[in-house]
PDB file of N, CA and C in Angstrom:
ATOM      1  N   GLU B   1     -55.916 -23.533 -93.629  1.00 61.00           N
ATOM      2  CA  GLU B   1     -55.196 -22.121 -93.559  1.00 61.00           C
ATOM      3  C   GLU B   1     -53.773 -22.707 -93.907  1.00 61.00           C
ATOM      4  N   TYR B   2     -53.437 -22.010 -95.520  1.00 61.00           N
ATOM      5  CA  TYR B   2     -52.415 -22.422 -95.967  1.00 61.00           C
ATOM      6  C   TYR B   2     -51.428 -21.302 -95.937  1.00 61.00           C
ATOM      7  N   GLN B   3     -50.409 -21.935 -95.241  1.00 63.00           N
ATOM      8  CA  GLN B   3     -49.234 -20.631 -94.772  1.00 63.00           C
ATOM      9  C   GLN B   3     -47.900 -21.428 -95.777  1.00 63.00           C
ATOM     10  N   SER B   4     -47.521 -20.636 -96.499  1.00 64.00           N
ATOM     11  CA  SER B   4     -45.784 -21.195 -97.258  1.00 64.00           C
ATOM     12  C   SER B   4     -44.995 -21.384 -95.999  1.00 64.00           C
ATOM     13  N   ALA B   5     -44.189 -22.073 -96.272  1.00 61.00           N
ATOM     14  CA  ALA B   5     -42.744 -22.090 -95.568  1.00 61.00           C
ATOM     15  C   ALA B   5     -42.083 -20.866 -95.463  1.00 61.00           C
ATOM     16  N   ARG B   6     -41.584 -20.678 -94.499  1.00 62.00           N
ATOM     17  CA  ARG B   6     -40.455 -19.827 -94.458  1.00 62.00           C
ATOM     18  C   ARG B   6     -38.962 -20.336 -95.024  1.00 62.00           C
ATOM     19  N   SER B   7     -39.213 -21.426 -94.739  1.00 66.00           N
ATOM     20  CA  SER B   7     -37.514 -22.075 -95.183  1.00 66.00           C
ATOM     21  C   SER B   7     -38.005 -23.360 -95.283  1.00 66.00           C
ATOM     22  N   SER B   8     -37.272 -24.160 -96.472  1.00 70.00           N
ATOM     23  CA  SER B   8     -37.157 -25.894 -96.505  1.00 70.00           C
ATOM     24  C   SER B   8     -35.971 -26.327 -95.740  1.00 70.00           C
ATOM     25  N   ARG B   9     -35.456 -25.888 -95.151  1.00 81.00           N
ATOM     26  CA  ARG B   9     -34.069 -26.424 -94.118  1.00 81.00           C
ATOM     27  C   ARG B   9     -34.906 -27.028 -93.070  1.00 81.00           C
ATOM     28  N   PRO B  10     -34.340 -28.172 -93.190  1.00 86.00           N
ATOM     29  CA  PRO B  10     -35.040 -29.248 -91.748  1.00 86.00           C
ATOM     30  C   PRO B  10     -35.207 -28.668 -90.697  1.00 86.00           C
ATOM     31  N   ALA B  11     -34.195 -28.037 -90.237  1.00 88.00           N
ATOM     32  CA  ALA B  11     -33.838 -27.259 -88.929  1.00 88.00           C
ATOM     33  C   ALA B  11     -35.202 -26.337 -88.473  1.00 88.00           C
ATOM     34  N   SER B  12     -35.265 -25.466 -89.884  1.00 86.00           N
ATOM     35  CA  SER B  12     -36.452 -24.721 -89.673  1.00 86.00           C
ATOM     36  C   SER B  12     -37.569 -24.947 -89.598  1.00 86.00           C
ATOM     37  N   VAL B  13     -38.275 -25.930 -90.447  1.00 86.00           N
ATOM     38  CA  VAL B  13     -39.295 -27.044 -90.764  1.00 86.00           C
ATOM     39  C   VAL B  13     -39.846 -27.618 -89.310  1.00 86.00           C
ATOM     40  N   MET B  14     -38.750 -28.254 -88.559  1.00 91.00           N
ATOM     41  CA  MET B  14     -38.565 -28.847 -87.409  1.00 91.00           C
ATOM     42  C   MET B  14     -39.210 -27.744 -86.266  1.00 91.00           C
ATOM     43  N   LYS B  15     -38.797 -26.761 -86.381  1.00 91.00           N
ATOM     44  CA  LYS B  15     -39.113 -25.736 -85.212  1.00 91.00           C
ATOM     45  C   LYS B  15     -40.483 -25.336 -85.771  1.00 91.00           C
ATOM     46  N   ALA B  16     -41.198 -25.009 -86.821  1.00 87.00           N
ATOM     47  CA  ALA B  16     -42.178 -24.873 -87.252  1.00 87.00           C
ATOM     48  C   ALA B  16     -43.501 -26.193 -86.800  1.00 87.00           C
ATOM     49  N   VAL B  17     -43.095 -27.197 -87.125  1.00 89.00           N
ATOM     50  CA  VAL B  17     -43.799 -28.185 -86.368  1.00 89.00           C
ATOM     51  C   VAL B  17     -43.847 -28.276 -85.249  1.00 89.00           C
ATOM     52  N   HIS B  18     -42.765 -28.080 -84.346  1.00 93.00           N
ATOM     53  CA  HIS B  18     -42.682 -28.154 -83.133  1.00 93.00           C
ATOM     54  C   HIS B  18     -44.019 -27.199 -82.554  1.00 93.00           C
ATOM     55  N   GLN B  19     -43.563 -26.220 -83.253  1.00 90.00           N
ATOM     56  CA  GLN B  19     -44.695 -24.584 -82.444  1.00 90.00           C
ATOM     57  C   GLN B  19     -46.272 -25.274 -82.806  1.00 90.00           C
ATOM     58  N   ARG B  20     -46.490 -25.813 -84.186  1.00 89.00           N
ATOM     59  CA  ARG B  20     -47.833 -26.179 -84.414  1.00 89.00           C
ATOM     60  C   ARG B  20     -48.137 -27.209 -82.934  1.00 89.00           C
ATOM     61  N   ILE B  21     -47.345 -28.321 -83.118  1.00 91.00           N
ATOM     62  CA  ILE B  21     -47.558 -29.751 -81.972  1.00 91.00           C
ATOM     63  C   ILE B  21     -47.824 -28.827 -80.758  1.00 91.00           C
ATOM     64  N   THR B  22     -46.941 -27.880 -80.320  1.00 92.00           N
ATOM     65  CA  THR B  22     -47.064 -27.819 -78.775  1.00 92.00           C
ATOM     66  C   THR B  22     -48.023 -26.314 -78.248  1.00 92.00           C
ATOM     67  N   GLU B  23     -48.399 -25.476 -79.293  1.00 90.00           N
ATOM     68  CA  GLU B  23     -49.553 -24.585 -79.523  1.00 90.00           C
ATOM     69  C   GLU B  23     -50.864 -25.160 -79.582  1.00 90.00           C
ATOM     70  N   GLY B  24     -50.939 -26.748 -79.844  1.00 80.00           N
ATOM     71  CA  GLY B  24     -52.221 -26.987 -80.054  1.00 80.00           C
ATOM     72  C   GLY B  24     -52.962 -26.935 -81.346  1.00 80.00           C
ATOM     73  N   GLY B  25     -52.175 -26.923 -82.409  1.00 73.00           N
ATOM     74  CA  GLY B  25     -52.715 -26.648 -83.899  1.00 73.00           C
ATOM     75  C   GLY B  25     -52.967 -27.502 -84.518  1.00 73.00           C
ATOM     76  N   GLY B  26     -53.844 -28.026 -85.557  1.00 74.00           N
ATOM     77  CA  GLY B  26     -54.379 -28.749 -86.217  1.00 74.00           C
ATOM     78  C   GLY B  26     -53.014 -29.430 -87.116  1.00 74.00           C
ATOM     79  N   PRO B  27     -53.540 -30.435 -87.889  1.00 76.00           N
ATOM     80  CA  PRO B  27     -52.653 -31.322 -89.041  1.00 76.00           C
ATOM     81  C   PRO B  27     -51.911 -30.181 -89.851  1.00 76.00           C
ATOM     82  N   ALA B  28     -50.637 -30.579 -89.805  1.00 75.00           N
ATOM     83  CA  ALA B  28     -49.841 -29.922 -91.030  1.00 75.00           C
ATOM     84  C   ALA B  28     -49.239 -30.953 -92.042  1.00 75.00           C
ATOM     85  N   LEU B  29     -49.800 -30.262 -93.240  1.00 75.00           N
ATOM     86  CA  LEU B  29     -49.555 -30.656 -94.597  1.00 75.00           C
ATOM     87  C   LEU B  29     -48.305 -30.305 -95.267  1.00 75.00           C
ATOM     88  N   VAL B  30     -47.136 -31.231 -95.444  1.00 74.00           N
ATOM     89  CA  VAL B  30     -45.626 -31.072 -95.693  1.00 74.00           C
ATOM     90  C   VAL B  30     -45.466 -31.516 -97.353  1.00 74.00           C
ATOM     91  N   HIS B  31     -45.747 -30.321 -98.046  1.00 74.00           N
ATOM     92  CA  HIS B  31     -45.818 -30.854 -99.513  1.00 74.00           C
ATOM     93  C   HIS B  31     -44.411 -30.175-100.459  1.00 74.00           C
ATOM     94  N   CYS B  32     -44.014 -30.578-101.061  1.00 70.00           N
ATOM     95  CA  CYS B  32     -42.983 -30.222-102.188  1.00 70.00           C
ATOM     96  C   CYS B  32     -43.617 -29.937-103.329  1.00 70.00           C
ATOM     97  N   MET B  33     -42.458 -29.511-104.108  1.00 64.00           N
ATOM     98  CA  MET B  33     -43.305 -29.591-105.780  1.00 64.00           C
ATOM     99  C   MET B  33     -43.768 -30.559-106.752  1.00 64.00           C
ATOM    100  N   TRP B  34     -43.350 -31.808-106.306  1.00 57.00           N
ATOM    101  CA  TRP B  34     -43.603 -32.970-106.591  1.00 57.00           C
ATOM    102  C   TRP B  34     -44.066 -34.208-105.798  1.00 57.00           C
ATOM    103  N   GLY B  35     -43.658 -33.744-104.301  1.00 54.00           N
ATOM    104  CA  GLY B  35     -44.222 -34.764-103.318  1.00 54.00           C
ATOM    105  C   GLY B  35     -44.081 -35.930-103.413  1.00 54.00           C
ATOM    106  N   VAL B  36     -42.788 -36.315-103.523  1.00 56.00           N
ATOM    107  CA  VAL B  36     -41.900 -37.453-103.387  1.00 56.00           C
ATOM    108  C   VAL B  36     -40.526 -37.443-102.806  1.00 56.00           C
ATOM    109  N   HIS B  37     -40.024 -36.335-103.149  1.00 70.00           N
ATOM    110  CA  HIS B  37     -38.637 -36.125-102.483  1.00 70.00           C
ATOM    111  C   HIS B  37     -38.621 -35.498-101.372  1.00 70.00           C
ATOM    112  N   ALA B  38     -38.701 -34.274-101.213  1.00 76.00           N
ATOM    113  CA  ALA B  38     -38.789 -33.120 -99.956  1.00 76.00           C
ATOM    114  C   ALA B  38     -39.625 -33.693 -99.180  1.00 76.00           C
ATOM    115  N   SER B  39     -40.934 -33.582 -99.428  1.00 79.00           N
ATOM    116  CA  SER B  39     -41.969 -33.610 -98.470  1.00 79.00           C
ATOM    117  C   SER B  39     -41.644 -34.832 -97.599  1.00 79.00           C
ATOM    118  N   GLY B  40     -41.326 -35.578 -98.232  1.00 80.00           N
ATOM    119  CA  GLY B  40     -41.122 -37.151 -97.434  1.00 80.00           C
ATOM    120  C   GLY B  40     -39.873 -37.283 -96.854  1.00 80.00           C
ATOM    121  N   ALA B  41     -38.823 -36.736 -97.235  1.00 84.00           N
ATOM    122  CA  ALA B  41     -37.504 -36.721 -96.236  1.00 84.00           C
ATOM    123  C   ALA B  41     -37.994 -35.894 -95.118  1.00 84.00           C
ATOM    124  N   LEU B  42     -38.471 -34.891 -94.896  1.00 87.00           N
ATOM    125  CA  LEU B  42     -38.985 -33.814 -94.221  1.00 87.00           C
ATOM    126  C   LEU B  42     -39.970 -34.976 -93.057  1.00 87.00           C
ATOM    127  N   SER B  43     -40.689 -35.525 -93.834  1.00 88.00           N
ATOM    128  CA  SER B  43     -41.549 -35.857 -92.806  1.00 88.00           C
ATOM    129  C   SER B  43     -40.983 -37.094 -92.261  1.00 88.00           C
ATOM    130  N   ALA B  44     -40.176 -37.868 -92.729  1.00 91.00           N
ATOM    131  CA  ALA B  44     -39.280 -38.981 -92.333  1.00 91.00           C
ATOM    132  C   ALA B  44     -38.369 -38.433 -91.164  1.00 91.00           C
ATOM    133  N   MET B  45     -38.109 -37.157 -91.372  1.00 94.00           N
ATOM    134  CA  MET B  45     -37.218 -36.543 -90.155  1.00 94.00           C
ATOM    135  C   MET B  45     -37.873 -36.078 -89.325  1.00 94.00           C
ATOM    136  N   ALA B  46     -39.323 -35.639 -89.265  1.00 94.00           N
ATOM    137  CA  ALA B  46     -40.297 -35.329 -88.367  1.00 94.00           C
ATOM    138  C   ALA B  46     -40.304 -36.622 -87.342  1.00 94.00           C
ATOM    139  N   LEU B  47     -40.365 -37.832 -88.137  1.00 95.00           N
ATOM    140  CA  LEU B  47     -40.621 -38.918 -87.252  1.00 95.00           C
ATOM    141  C   LEU B  47     -39.467 -39.056 -86.085  1.00 95.00           C
ATOM    142  N   VAL B  48     -38.230 -39.029 -86.541  1.00 97.00           N
ATOM    143  CA  VAL B  48     -37.112 -39.110 -85.829  1.00 97.00           C
ATOM    144  C   VAL B  48     -37.062 -38.139 -84.869  1.00 97.00           C
ATOM    145  N   GLN B  49     -37.547 -36.636 -85.220  1.00 97.00           N
ATOM    146  CA  GLN B  49     -37.300 -35.906 -84.758  1.00 97.00           C
ATOM    147  C   GLN B  49     -38.422 -35.959 -83.329  1.00 97.00           C
ATOM    148  N   PHE B  50     -39.711 -36.056 -83.688  1.00 97.00           N
ATOM    149  CA  PHE B  50     -40.384 -36.136 -82.475  1.00 97.00           C
ATOM    150  C   PHE B  50     -41.333 -37.476 -81.915  1.00 97.00           C
ATOM    151  N   CYS B  51     -41.134 -38.497 -82.753  1.00 96.00           N
ATOM    152  CA  CYS B  51     -41.538 -40.064 -82.528  1.00 96.00           C
ATOM    153  C   CYS B  51     -40.535 -40.640 -81.910  1.00 96.00           C
ATOM    154  N   ASP B  52     -39.201 -40.216 -81.799  1.00 96.00           N
ATOM    155  CA  ASP B  52     -38.152 -41.147 -81.554  1.00 96.00           C
ATOM    156  C   ASP B  52     -37.852 -42.569 -82.397  1.00 96.00           C
ATOM    157  N   TRP B  53     -38.291 -42.469 -83.684  1.00 97.00           N
ATOM    158  CA  TRP B  53     -38.181 -43.534 -84.505  1.00 97.00           C
ATOM    159  C   TRP B  53     -36.611 -43.563 -84.737  1.00 97.00           C
ATOM    160  N   SER B  54     -35.967 -44.366 -85.133  1.00 96.00           N
ATOM    161  CA  SER B  54     -34.502 -44.543 -85.934  1.00 96.00           C
ATOM    162  C   SER B  54     -34.617 -44.115 -87.058  1.00 96.00           C
ATOM    163  N   GLU B  55     -33.438 -43.359 -87.827  1.00 93.00           N
ATOM    164  CA  GLU B  55     -33.632 -43.333 -88.969  1.00 93.00           C
ATOM    165  C   GLU B  55     -34.244 -44.014 -90.383  1.00 93.00           C
ATOM    166  N   ASP B  56     -33.584 -45.901 -89.849  1.00 93.00           N
ATOM    167  CA  ASP B  56     -33.777 -46.774 -90.880  1.00 93.00           C
ATOM    168  C   ASP B  56     -35.027 -46.871 -90.453  1.00 93.00           C
ATOM    169  N   ARG B  57     -36.014 -46.906 -89.567  1.00 95.00           N
ATOM    170  CA  ARG B  57     -37.057 -46.815 -89.303  1.00 95.00           C
ATOM    171  C   ARG B  57     -38.280 -45.747 -90.253  1.00 95.00           C
ATOM    172  N   ALA B  58     -37.691 -44.903 -90.275  1.00 92.00           N
ATOM    173  CA  ALA B  58     -38.227 -43.660 -90.862  1.00 92.00           C
ATOM    174  C   ALA B  58     -38.166 -43.542 -92.156  1.00 92.00           C
ATOM    175  N   LYS B  59     -37.112 -44.180 -92.660  1.00 87.00           N
ATOM    176  CA  LYS B  59     -36.599 -44.165 -94.254  1.00 87.00           C
ATOM    177  C   LYS B  59     -37.646 -45.201 -94.837  1.00 87.00           C
ATOM    178  N   ALA B  60     -37.939 -46.542 -93.931  1.00 88.00           N
ATOM    179  CA  ALA B  60     -38.342 -47.396 -94.448  1.00 88.00           C
ATOM    180  C   ALA B  60     -40.270 -47.449 -94.821  1.00 88.00           C
ATOM    181  N   TYR B  61     -40.604 -46.423 -93.462  1.00 87.00           N
ATOM    182  CA  TYR B  61     -41.670 -45.991 -93.553  1.00 87.00           C
ATOM    183  C   TYR B  61     -42.186 -44.843 -94.996  1.00 87.00           C
ATOM    184  N   TRP B  62     -41.197 -44.126 -94.864  1.00 82.00           N
ATOM    185  CA  TRP B  62     -41.426 -43.162 -96.090  1.00 82.00           C
ATOM    186  C   TRP B  62     -41.308 -43.970 -97.852  1.00 82.00           C
ATOM    187  N   ASP B  63     -40.959 -44.843 -97.374  1.00 80.00           N
ATOM    188  CA  ASP B  63     -40.396 -45.565 -98.936  1.00 80.00           C
ATOM    189  C   ASP B  63     -42.112 -46.304 -98.862  1.00 80.00           C
ATOM    190  N   GLU B  64     -42.452 -47.013 -97.790  1.00 84.00           N
ATOM    191  CA  GLU B  64     -43.615 -47.829 -98.183  1.00 84.00           C
ATOM    192  C   GLU B  64     -44.426 -46.782 -98.022  1.00 84.00           C
ATOM    193  N   ALA B  65     -44.744 -45.381 -97.985  1.00 80.00           N
ATOM    194  CA  ALA B  65     -45.700 -44.504 -97.761  1.00 80.00           C
ATOM    195  C   ALA B  65     -45.669 -44.067 -99.514  1.00 80.00           C
ATOM    196  N   ARG B  66     -44.805 -44.211-100.200  1.00 75.00           N
ATOM    197  CA  ARG B  66     -44.548 -44.015-101.651  1.00 75.00           C
ATOM    198  C   ARG B  66     -45.473 -45.046-102.552  1.00 75.00           C
ATOM    199  N   ASN B  67     -46.048 -46.055-102.033  1.00 74.00           N
ATOM    200  CA  ASN B  67     -46.529 -46.706-102.912  1.00 74.00           C
ATOM    201  C   ASN B  67     -46.487 -46.982-104.299  1.00 74.00           C
ATOM    202  N   GLY B  68     -44.714 -47.140-104.254  1.00 71.00           N
ATOM    203  CA  GLY B  68     -44.388 -47.190-105.714  1.00 71.00           C
ATOM    204  C   GLY B  68     -43.900 -45.873-106.564  1.00 71.00           C
ATOM    205  N   ALA B  69     -44.493 -44.700-106.193  1.00 74.00           N
ATOM    206  CA  ALA B  69     -44.215 -43.910-106.781  1.00 74.00           C
ATOM    207  C   ALA B  69     -42.782 -43.639-107.827  1.00 74.00           C
ATOM    208  N   PRO B  70     -42.691 -43.565-108.573  1.00 71.00           N
ATOM    209  CA  PRO B  70     -41.261 -43.337-109.222  1.00 71.00           C
ATOM    210  C   PRO B  70     -40.685 -42.133-108.765  1.00 71.00           C
ATOM    211  N   CYS B  71     -39.186 -42.629-108.602  1.00 71.00           N
ATOM    212  CA  CYS B  71     -37.957 -41.566-107.966  1.00 71.00           C
ATOM    213  C   CYS B  71     -36.748 -41.790-108.839  1.00 71.00           C
ATOM    214  N   SER B  72     -37.110 -40.545-109.574  1.00 66.00           N
ATOM    215  CA  SER B  72     -35.760 -40.693-110.624  1.00 66.00           C
ATOM    216  C   SER B  72     -34.732 -40.227-109.839  1.00 66.00           C
ATOM    217  N   GLY B  73     -33.307 -40.686-110.361  1.00 66.00           N
ATOM    218  CA  GLY B  73     -32.346 -39.944-109.470  1.00 66.00           C
ATOM    219  C   GLY B  73     -31.732 -41.481-108.497  1.00 66.00           C
ATOM    220  N   GLY B  74     -32.649 -42.331-107.611  1.00 70.00           N
ATOM    221  CA  GLY B  74     -32.198 -42.632-106.803  1.00 70.00           C
ATOM    222  C   GLY B  74     -32.824 -41.969-105.358  1.00 70.00           C
ATOM    223  N   CYS B  75     -33.913 -42.617-105.119  1.00 73.00           N
ATOM    224  CA  CYS B  75     -34.428 -41.976-103.818  1.00 73.00           C
ATOM    225  C   CYS B  75     -33.585 -42.252-102.346  1.00 73.00           C
ATOM    226  N   ASP B  76     -33.208 -43.205-102.823  1.00 75.00           N
ATOM    227  CA  ASP B  76     -31.911 -44.005-101.492  1.00 75.00           C
ATOM    228  C   ASP B  76     -31.037 -43.155-101.292  1.00 75.00           C
ATOM    229  N   ALA B  77     -30.395 -42.796-101.855  1.00 79.00           N
ATOM    230  CA  ALA B  77     -29.257 -41.721-101.892  1.00 79.00           C
ATOM    231  C   ALA B  77     -29.522 -40.554-101.653  1.00 79.00           C
ATOM    232  N   TRP B  78     -30.746 -40.259-102.146  1.00 76.00           N
ATOM    233  CA  TRP B  78     -31.433 -38.528-101.998  1.00 76.00           C
ATOM    234  C   TRP B  78     -31.313 -38.746-100.810  1.00 76.00           C
ATOM    235  N   ILE B  79     -32.053 -39.198-100.150  1.00 79.00           N
ATOM    236  CA  ILE B  79     -32.780 -38.927 -98.612  1.00 79.00           C
ATOM    237  C   ILE B  79     -31.659 -39.259 -97.815  1.00 79.00           C
ATOM    238  N   ASP B  80     -30.739 -40.257 -98.292  1.00 84.00           N
ATOM    239  CA  ASP B  80     -29.672 -40.328 -97.301  1.00 84.00           C
ATOM    240  C   ASP B  80     -28.928 -38.920 -97.081  1.00 84.00           C
ATOM    241  N   SER B  81     -28.290 -38.460 -98.466  1.00 84.00           N
ATOM    242  CA  SER B  81     -27.891 -37.302 -98.492  1.00 84.00           C
ATOM    243  C   SER B  81     -28.911 -36.347 -97.427  1.00 84.00           C
ATOM    244  N   LYS B  82     -29.700 -36.035 -97.256  1.00 83.00           N
ATOM    245  CA  LYS B  82     -30.440 -35.283 -96.475  1.00 83.00           C
ATOM    246  C   LYS B  82     -30.171 -35.571 -94.940  1.00 83.00           C
ATOM    247  N   PHE B  83     -30.430 -36.619 -94.675  1.00 88.00           N
ATOM    248  CA  PHE B  83     -30.252 -37.316 -93.145  1.00 88.00           C
ATOM    249  C   PHE B  83     -28.873 -37.200 -92.771  1.00 88.00           C
ATOM    250  N   ASP B  84     -27.969 -37.213 -93.555  1.00 90.00           N
ATOM    251  CA  ASP B  84     -26.494 -37.255 -93.103  1.00 90.00           C
ATOM    252  C   ASP B  84     -26.271 -35.757 -93.245  1.00 90.00           C
ATOM    253  N   GLN B  85     -27.229 -34.654 -93.417  1.00 89.00           N
ATOM    254  CA  GLN B  85     -27.235 -33.530 -92.760  1.00 89.00           C
ATOM    255  C   GLN B  85     -27.996 -33.270 -91.760  1.00 89.00           C
ATOM    256  N   PHE B  86     -28.735 -33.860 -91.280  1.00 91.00           N
ATOM    257  CA  PHE B  86     -30.184 -33.598 -90.234  1.00 91.00           C
ATOM    258  C   PHE B  86     -29.469 -34.574 -88.588  1.00 91.00           C
ATOM    259  N   THR B  87     -29.932 -33.688 -87.597  1.00 93.00           N
ATOM    260  CA  THR B  87     -29.640 -33.721 -86.547  1.00 93.00           C
ATOM    261  C   THR B  87     -30.826 -33.517 -85.458  1.00 93.00           C
ATOM    262  N   PRO B  88     -31.487 -34.014 -84.935  1.00 95.00           N
ATOM    263  CA  PRO B  88     -32.796 -34.224 -84.184  1.00 95.00           C
ATOM    264  C   PRO B  88     -32.141 -32.960 -83.211  1.00 95.00           C
ATOM    265  N   ASP B  89     -32.947 -32.018 -82.699  1.00 96.00           N
ATOM    266  CA  ASP B  89     -32.815 -31.191 -82.016  1.00 96.00           C
ATOM    267  C   ASP B  89     -33.347 -31.100 -80.739  1.00 96.00           C
ATOM    268  N   PRO B  90     -32.884 -31.622 -79.408  1.00 96.00           N
ATOM    269  CA  PRO B  90     -33.218 -31.845 -78.366  1.00 96.00           C
ATOM    270  C   PRO B  90     -33.899 -30.943 -77.511  1.00 96.00           C
ATOM    271  N   ALA B  91     -33.620 -29.653 -77.861  1.00 97.00           N
ATOM    272  CA  ALA B  91     -34.754 -28.716 -77.593  1.00 97.00           C
ATOM    273  C   ALA B  91     -36.204 -28.803 -78.208  1.00 97.00           C
ATOM    274  N   LEU B  92     -36.374 -29.323 -79.233  1.00 97.00           N
ATOM    275  CA  LEU B  92     -37.686 -29.971 -79.581  1.00 97.00           C
ATOM    276  C   LEU B  92     -38.570 -30.829 -79.322  1.00 97.00           C
ATOM    277  N   LYS B  93     -37.991 -31.663 -78.233  1.00 95.00           N
ATOM    278  CA  LYS B  93     -39.068 -32.656 -78.124  1.00 95.00           C
ATOM    279  C   LYS B  93     -40.280 -32.230 -77.236  1.00 95.00           C
ATOM    280  N   ILE B  94     -40.930 -33.788 -77.465  1.00 95.00           N
ATOM    281  CA  ILE B  94     -42.676 -33.125 -76.979  1.00 95.00           C
ATOM    282  C   ILE B  94     -43.030 -34.396 -76.323  1.00 95.00           C
ATOM    283  N   SER B  95     -43.984 -34.095 -75.518  1.00 95.00           N
ATOM    284  CA  SER B  95     -44.519 -35.369 -74.560  1.00 95.00           C
ATOM    285  C   SER B  95     -44.824 -36.340 -75.113  1.00 95.00           C
ATOM    286  N   ALA B  96     -44.790 -37.585 -74.140  1.00 95.00           N
ATOM    287  CA  ALA B  96     -45.803 -38.566 -74.312  1.00 95.00           C
ATOM    288  C   ALA B  96     -47.077 -38.519 -74.627  1.00 95.00           C
ATOM    289  N   GLU B  97     -47.815 -37.704 -74.149  1.00 93.00           N
ATOM    290  CA  GLU B  97     -49.138 -37.099 -74.585  1.00 93.00           C
ATOM    291  C   GLU B  97     -48.727 -36.978 -75.859  1.00 93.00           C
ATOM    292  N   GLN B  98     -48.267 -35.946 -76.306  1.00 93.00           N
ATOM    293  CA  GLN B  98     -48.481 -35.740 -77.683  1.00 93.00           C
ATOM    294  C   GLN B  98     -47.549 -36.499 -78.908  1.00 93.00           C
ATOM    295  N   GLN B  99     -46.794 -37.075 -78.492  1.00 94.00           N
ATOM    296  CA  GLN B  99     -46.349 -38.303 -79.493  1.00 94.00           C
ATOM    297  C   GLN B  99     -47.516 -39.427 -79.472  1.00 94.00           C
ATOM    298  N   LYS B 100     -48.234 -39.457 -78.577  1.00 93.00           N
ATOM    299  CA  LYS B 100     -49.168 -40.885 -78.897  1.00 93.00           C
ATOM    300  C   LYS B 100     -50.495 -39.872 -79.855  1.00 93.00           C
ATOM    301  N   ALA B 101     -50.314 -38.950 -79.822  1.00 90.00           N
ATOM    302  CA  ALA B 101     -51.516 -37.828 -80.298  1.00 90.00           C
ATOM    303  C   ALA B 101     -51.474 -37.963 -82.066  1.00 90.00           C
ATOM    304  N   ILE B 102     -49.881 -37.821 -82.205  1.00 90.00           N
ATOM    305  CA  ILE B 102     -49.109 -37.564 -83.564  1.00 90.00           C
ATOM    306  C   ILE B 102     -48.531 -38.938 -84.392  1.00 90.00           C
ATOM    307  N   CYS B 103     -47.749 -39.608 -83.497  1.00 93.00           N
ATOM    308  CA  CYS B 103     -46.814 -40.573 -83.934  1.00 93.00           C
ATOM    309  C   CYS B 103     -47.252 -41.799 -84.631  1.00 93.00           C
ATOM    310  N   PRO B 104     -47.265 -42.377 -85.678  1.00 90.00           N
ATOM    311  CA  PRO B 104     -48.076 -43.595 -86.050  1.00 90.00           C
ATOM    312  C   PRO B 104     -47.488 -44.724 -85.246  1.00 90.00           C
ATOM    313  N   LYS B 105     -48.133 -45.590 -85.459  1.00 83.00           N
ATOM    314  CA  LYS B 105     -47.655 -47.225 -84.521  1.00 83.00           C
ATOM    315  C   LYS B 105     -46.954 -47.454 -85.343  1.00 83.00           C
TER     316      LYS B 105
END
């Protein structure tokens, strides 16, 4: 079932993902127009928000997952600017059981 995002703002996306996790929904696909910048940044933020990963670990995971896909304009600077504006929301914590089900090792 495809549902267009109501907003691409990280706080809104994290709330939507949290709702999906806590209500027992299935997988969620996060994708942007080109699939390299925004979707990767939001996915990395989700690892910080829901899996208690450090920002550095999440960024490294995102960079590795790109499999060398080109990123014009400097991916590092772009994702850094997005993370500068992101703060995990303590109200969106998930249980250890939920983390075990969704977080990469």
